[in-house]
Structures are given as C-alpha cells and as structure tokens.
C-alpha cells in the first residue's frame, strides 16, 4: 500500500503508471490529477481525481463513460478487460456466466446501449450478487439521458474510489 508521502514524491511517469487505471482507460484523469500535487491528505487526493472528471467537458466525460466495458460481455468472457475491470467483474462471476445468464446480460447491455448510447456502469465492487446488477439495469433504463449520464459518473467515481483504496493506505472504501 502506498502512503501519501510516497505519492507526493513520485515522478510524473511513476504517478501515471500507478494511477492510469483508476479511471477506466482514461489516463488523462491521472495526468490532470498529477498537476495538483502535492496532496495534504488522502481526501484531497481523491478529490483531485474526482474534480478532474467533474470539471471535464461533457464530451470528455462521455469518452470516459464509453471507455467502460459491458458487464458480463464478450470482452469479459474472452479475458480482454483491463486488469482492474477483470478483478471487479470476476468477483461476481461476470467473466464466467452460464449461457442463459450471458444471454440475459447481452440483452440488457444492448437495450441499455440502444437507449443511452453508452455502456451500463455500476460499481460491482459494492455489490454481493449478480441479481443486484439485473435490478439496477431494469430500474435505470427508465432514467432520462441526463439522469443516466450523472448516474454513470457517480458509479465511475465509486469504482475509482475503490481502486484508489486498493492502492493507497488510509482511503476508506465508499
């Protein structure tokens, strides 16, 4: 586990290598957070990452959202996810769904993408069962585009918080 003084002393390249996976396939978040060094507290560090995303242009936020893979999708089945997503999805068995569950996830992912034009995102690290994902899929499909954009960002921040907590001492999970 890293501590704050080690992080504050990191050269840019090491910082980027360490934190590039915190926000899915979006190293620009770590690059902009690095510019905010040094951090006085871990809360300040988490806020630096979060504010980078929150202050980004809507198009850049959408790029971040669309960088996420489908839950239980073909990439998970084929082992083609980032290390972080692999760890998170495998925890609930989304990388080894039986044919019926895979078909259900494929259908829900397709319906969701058709409605919102980006993948369904939920912080699986805070869930205990696949059924919780199904319930969220079915309830969130009724959201407006703006509501779901904000919910996707909220879920991304939860995912990032868990990823940071796995790397850094004294960051409690959300």
mmCIF file of C-alpha atoms in Angstrom:
data_model
loop_
_atom_site.group_PDB
_atom_site.id
_atom_site.type_symbol
_atom_site.label_atom_id
_atom_site.label_comp_id
_atom_site.label_asym_id
_atom_site.label_seq_id
_atom_site.Cartn_x
_atom_site.Cartn_y
_atom_site.Cartn_z
ATOM 1 C CA UNK A 1 0.000 0.000 0.000
ATOM 2 C CA UNK A 2 1.210 3.431 -0.900
ATOM 3 C CA UNK A 3 1.267 6.306 1.536
ATOM 4 C CA UNK A 4 0.769 9.980 0.827
ATOM 5 C CA UNK A 5 4.414 10.998 1.179
ATOM 6 C CA UNK A 6 5.461 8.345 -1.349
ATOM 7 C CA UNK A 7 2.787 9.537 -3.778
ATOM 8 C CA UNK A 8 3.763 13.186 -3.365
ATOM 9 C CA UNK A 9 7.392 12.296 -4.155
ATOM 10 C CA UNK A 10 6.582 10.281 -7.287
ATOM 11 C CA UNK A 11 7.977 11.462 -10.593
ATOM 12 C CA UNK A 12 5.240 12.051 -13.157
ATOM 13 C CA UNK A 13 5.902 8.847 -15.101
ATOM 14 C CA UNK A 14 5.619 6.686 -11.967
ATOM 15 C CA UNK A 15 2.470 8.509 -10.853
ATOM 16 C CA UNK A 16 0.866 7.945 -14.259
ATOM 17 C CA UNK A 17 1.868 4.273 -14.355
ATOM 18 C CA UNK A 18 0.492 3.780 -10.850
ATOM 19 C CA UNK A 19 -2.810 5.606 -11.304
ATOM 20 C CA UNK A 20 -3.645 5.346 -15.007
ATOM 21 C CA UNK A 21 -6.108 2.508 -14.346
ATOM 22 C CA UNK A 22 -8.097 4.282 -11.646
ATOM 23 C CA UNK A 23 -10.455 5.759 -14.252
ATOM 24 C CA UNK A 24 -11.057 3.107 -16.925
ATOM 25 C CA UNK A 25 -8.812 3.532 -19.975
ATOM 26 C CA UNK A 26 -8.659 7.286 -19.329
ATOM 27 C CA UNK A 27 -5.083 8.219 -18.368
ATOM 28 C CA UNK A 28 -5.916 11.912 -18.833
ATOM 29 C CA UNK A 29 -7.543 11.839 -15.380
ATOM 30 C CA UNK A 30 -4.289 10.783 -13.695
ATOM 31 C CA UNK A 31 -2.335 13.287 -15.804
ATOM 32 C CA UNK A 32 -4.504 16.154 -14.636
ATOM 33 C CA UNK A 33 -4.548 14.934 -11.029
ATOM 34 C CA UNK A 34 -0.745 14.838 -11.053
ATOM 35 C CA UNK A 35 -0.713 18.581 -11.769
ATOM 36 C CA UNK A 36 -2.438 19.097 -8.399
ATOM 37 C CA UNK A 37 0.433 17.589 -6.355
ATOM 38 C CA UNK A 38 1.291 17.742 -3.512
ATOM 39 C CA UNK A 39 -1.712 16.438 -1.626
ATOM 40 C CA UNK A 40 -2.111 17.291 2.054
ATOM 41 C CA UNK A 41 -4.492 14.408 2.762
ATOM 42 C CA UNK A 42 -5.810 11.320 1.046
ATOM 43 C CA UNK A 43 -9.196 13.067 0.946
ATOM 44 C CA UNK A 44 -7.575 15.826 -1.096
ATOM 45 C CA UNK A 45 -6.035 13.232 -3.434
ATOM 46 C CA UNK A 46 -9.411 11.551 -4.019
ATOM 47 C CA UNK A 47 -10.976 14.978 -4.596
ATOM 48 C CA UNK A 48 -8.295 15.849 -7.162
ATOM 49 C CA UNK A 49 -9.198 12.819 -9.256
ATOM 50 C CA UNK A 50 -12.919 13.404 -8.854
ATOM 51 C CA UNK A 51 -12.800 17.128 -9.665
ATOM 52 C CA UNK A 52 -10.761 16.400 -12.779
ATOM 53 C CA UNK A 53 -13.674 14.349 -14.117
ATOM 54 C CA UNK A 54 -16.402 16.644 -12.798
ATOM 55 C CA UNK A 55 -14.800 19.706 -14.404
ATOM 56 C CA UNK A 56 -14.143 17.997 -17.738
ATOM 57 C CA UNK A 57 -16.176 18.926 -20.775
ATOM 58 C CA UNK A 58 -19.274 16.827 -21.355
ATOM 59 C CA UNK A 59 -17.691 15.212 -24.430
ATOM 60 C CA UNK A 60 -14.649 14.155 -22.401
ATOM 61 C CA UNK A 61 -16.907 12.765 -19.672
ATOM 62 C CA UNK A 62 -18.772 10.812 -22.341
ATOM 63 C CA UNK A 63 -15.448 9.417 -23.607
ATOM 64 C CA UNK A 64 -14.737 8.249 -20.052
ATOM 65 C CA UNK A 65 -18.156 6.635 -19.771
ATOM 66 C CA UNK A 66 -17.825 4.864 -23.129
ATOM 67 C CA UNK A 67 -14.361 3.566 -22.158
ATOM 68 C CA UNK A 68 -16.087 1.127 -19.790
ATOM 69 C CA UNK A 69 -16.787 -2.419 -20.965
ATOM 70 C CA UNK A 70 -20.170 -4.103 -20.910
ATOM 71 C CA UNK A 71 -20.805 -6.067 -17.740
ATOM 72 C CA UNK A 72 -20.540 -9.776 -18.407
ATOM 73 C CA UNK A 73 -19.976 -9.054 -22.086
ATOM 74 C CA UNK A 74 -17.843 -10.727 -24.712
ATOM 75 C CA UNK A 75 -14.689 -8.935 -23.565
ATOM 76 C CA UNK A 76 -15.118 -10.315 -20.037
ATOM 77 C CA UNK A 77 -15.733 -13.815 -21.390
ATOM 78 C CA UNK A 78 -12.623 -13.563 -23.586
ATOM 79 C CA UNK A 79 -10.398 -12.159 -20.826
ATOM 80 C CA UNK A 80 -9.851 -8.869 -22.691
ATOM 81 C CA UNK A 81 -10.662 -6.394 -19.921
ATOM 82 C CA UNK A 82 -8.235 -4.135 -18.095
ATOM 83 C CA UNK A 83 -6.696 -5.725 -15.010
ATOM 84 C CA UNK A 84 -8.932 -3.587 -12.806
ATOM 85 C CA UNK A 85 -12.156 -4.494 -14.634
ATOM 86 C CA UNK A 86 -11.167 -8.150 -14.747
ATOM 87 C CA UNK A 87 -10.696 -8.203 -10.967
ATOM 88 C CA UNK A 88 -14.013 -6.428 -10.367
ATOM 89 C CA UNK A 89 -16.133 -8.418 -12.821
ATOM 90 C CA UNK A 90 -14.642 -11.774 -11.866
ATOM 91 C CA UNK A 91 -15.527 -11.137 -8.216
ATOM 92 C CA UNK A 92 -19.201 -11.625 -9.156
ATOM 93 C CA UNK A 93 -18.508 -14.271 -11.794
ATOM 94 C CA UNK A 94 -19.279 -11.983 -14.737
ATOM 95 C CA UNK A 95 -16.353 -13.447 -16.665
ATOM 96 C CA UNK A 96 -17.767 -16.968 -16.479
ATOM 97 C CA UNK A 97 -21.515 -16.644 -16.952
ATOM 98 C CA UNK A 98 -23.515 -19.680 -17.977
ATOM 99 C CA UNK A 99 -25.165 -19.408 -21.417
ATOM 100 C CA UNK A 100 -28.527 -18.264 -20.014
ATOM 101 C CA UNK A 101 -27.017 -15.533 -17.826
ATOM 102 C CA UNK A 102 -24.741 -14.449 -20.682
ATOM 103 C CA UNK A 103 -27.787 -14.110 -22.965
ATOM 104 C CA UNK A 104 -29.594 -12.041 -20.316
ATOM 105 C CA UNK A 105 -26.614 -9.738 -19.798
ATOM 106 C CA UNK A 106 -26.175 -9.401 -23.568
ATOM 107 C CA UNK A 107 -29.836 -8.422 -23.972
ATOM 108 C CA UNK A 108 -29.766 -5.919 -21.086
ATOM 109 C CA UNK A 109 -26.499 -4.385 -22.297
ATOM 110 C CA UNK A 110 -27.954 -3.988 -25.794
ATOM 111 C CA UNK A 111 -31.187 -2.399 -24.534
ATOM 112 C CA UNK A 112 -29.271 -0.019 -22.334
ATOM 113 C CA UNK A 113 -26.810 0.970 -25.087
ATOM 114 C CA UNK A 114 -29.671 1.497 -27.531
ATOM 115 C CA UNK A 115 -31.385 3.876 -25.108
ATOM 116 C CA UNK A 116 -28.371 5.792 -23.760
ATOM 117 C CA UNK A 117 -25.590 5.210 -26.346
ATOM 118 C CA UNK A 118 -23.064 4.223 -23.697
ATOM 119 C CA UNK A 119 -22.484 1.148 -21.530
ATOM 120 C CA UNK A 120 -24.306 0.420 -18.296
ATOM 121 C CA UNK A 121 -21.958 1.195 -15.420
ATOM 122 C CA UNK A 122 -22.346 0.085 -11.844
ATOM 123 C CA UNK A 123 -19.770 -0.314 -9.106
ATOM 124 C CA UNK A 124 -19.777 -4.103 -8.864
ATOM 125 C CA UNK A 125 -17.247 -3.861 -6.034
ATOM 126 C CA UNK A 126 -20.062 -2.707 -3.753
ATOM 127 C CA UNK A 127 -22.449 -5.498 -4.763
ATOM 128 C CA UNK A 128 -22.851 -9.018 -3.445
ATOM 129 C CA UNK A 129 -24.860 -10.746 -6.206
ATOM 130 C CA UNK A 130 -25.418 -10.623 -9.956
ATOM 131 C CA UNK A 131 -29.124 -10.147 -9.247
ATOM 132 C CA UNK A 132 -28.356 -6.649 -7.899
ATOM 133 C CA UNK A 133 -26.975 -5.734 -11.321
ATOM 134 C CA UNK A 134 -30.112 -7.040 -13.038
ATOM 135 C CA UNK A 135 -32.317 -4.999 -10.697
ATOM 136 C CA UNK A 136 -30.283 -1.853 -11.373
ATOM 137 C CA UNK A 137 -30.397 -2.436 -15.142
ATOM 138 C CA UNK A 138 -34.168 -2.696 -15.072
ATOM 139 C CA UNK A 139 -34.684 0.343 -12.860
ATOM 140 C CA UNK A 140 -32.159 2.658 -14.509
ATOM 141 C CA UNK A 141 -33.471 2.065 -18.040
ATOM 142 C CA UNK A 142 -36.337 4.406 -17.073
ATOM 143 C CA UNK A 143 -33.956 7.309 -16.381
ATOM 144 C CA UNK A 144 -33.601 10.271 -18.694
ATOM 145 C CA UNK A 145 -30.388 10.691 -20.673
ATOM 146 C CA UNK A 146 -29.192 13.447 -18.310
ATOM 147 C CA UNK A 147 -30.031 11.419 -15.200
ATOM 148 C CA UNK A 148 -28.206 8.377 -16.500
ATOM 149 C CA UNK A 149 -25.168 10.421 -17.567
ATOM 150 C CA UNK A 150 -24.916 11.692 -13.977
ATOM 151 C CA UNK A 151 -25.547 8.228 -12.526
ATOM 152 C CA UNK A 152 -22.840 6.742 -14.758
ATOM 153 C CA UNK A 153 -20.372 9.370 -13.480
ATOM 154 C CA UNK A 154 -21.429 8.703 -9.885
ATOM 155 C CA UNK A 155 -20.811 4.977 -10.371
ATOM 156 C CA UNK A 156 -17.444 5.693 -12.036
ATOM 157 C CA UNK A 157 -16.404 7.758 -9.015
ATOM 158 C CA UNK A 158 -17.377 4.858 -6.719
ATOM 159 C CA UNK A 159 -15.306 2.473 -8.852
ATOM 160 C CA UNK A 160 -12.362 4.882 -8.780
ATOM 161 C CA UNK A 161 -12.642 5.290 -5.016
ATOM 162 C CA UNK A 162 -12.436 1.513 -4.562
ATOM 163 C CA UNK A 163 -9.481 1.317 -6.936
ATOM 164 C CA UNK A 164 -7.694 4.080 -5.019
ATOM 165 C CA UNK A 165 -8.476 2.336 -1.714
ATOM 166 C CA UNK A 166 -6.787 -0.795 -3.093
ATOM 167 C CA UNK A 167 -3.631 1.199 -3.845
ATOM 168 C CA UNK A 168 -3.344 3.714 -1.030
ATOM 169 C CA UNK A 169 -3.319 3.324 2.738
ATOM 170 C CA UNK A 170 -5.921 5.276 4.733
ATOM 171 C CA UNK A 171 -8.518 5.619 1.991
ATOM 172 C CA UNK A 172 -11.706 4.009 3.194
ATOM 173 C CA UNK A 173 -13.957 2.457 0.562
ATOM 174 C CA UNK A 174 -17.083 4.404 -0.359
#
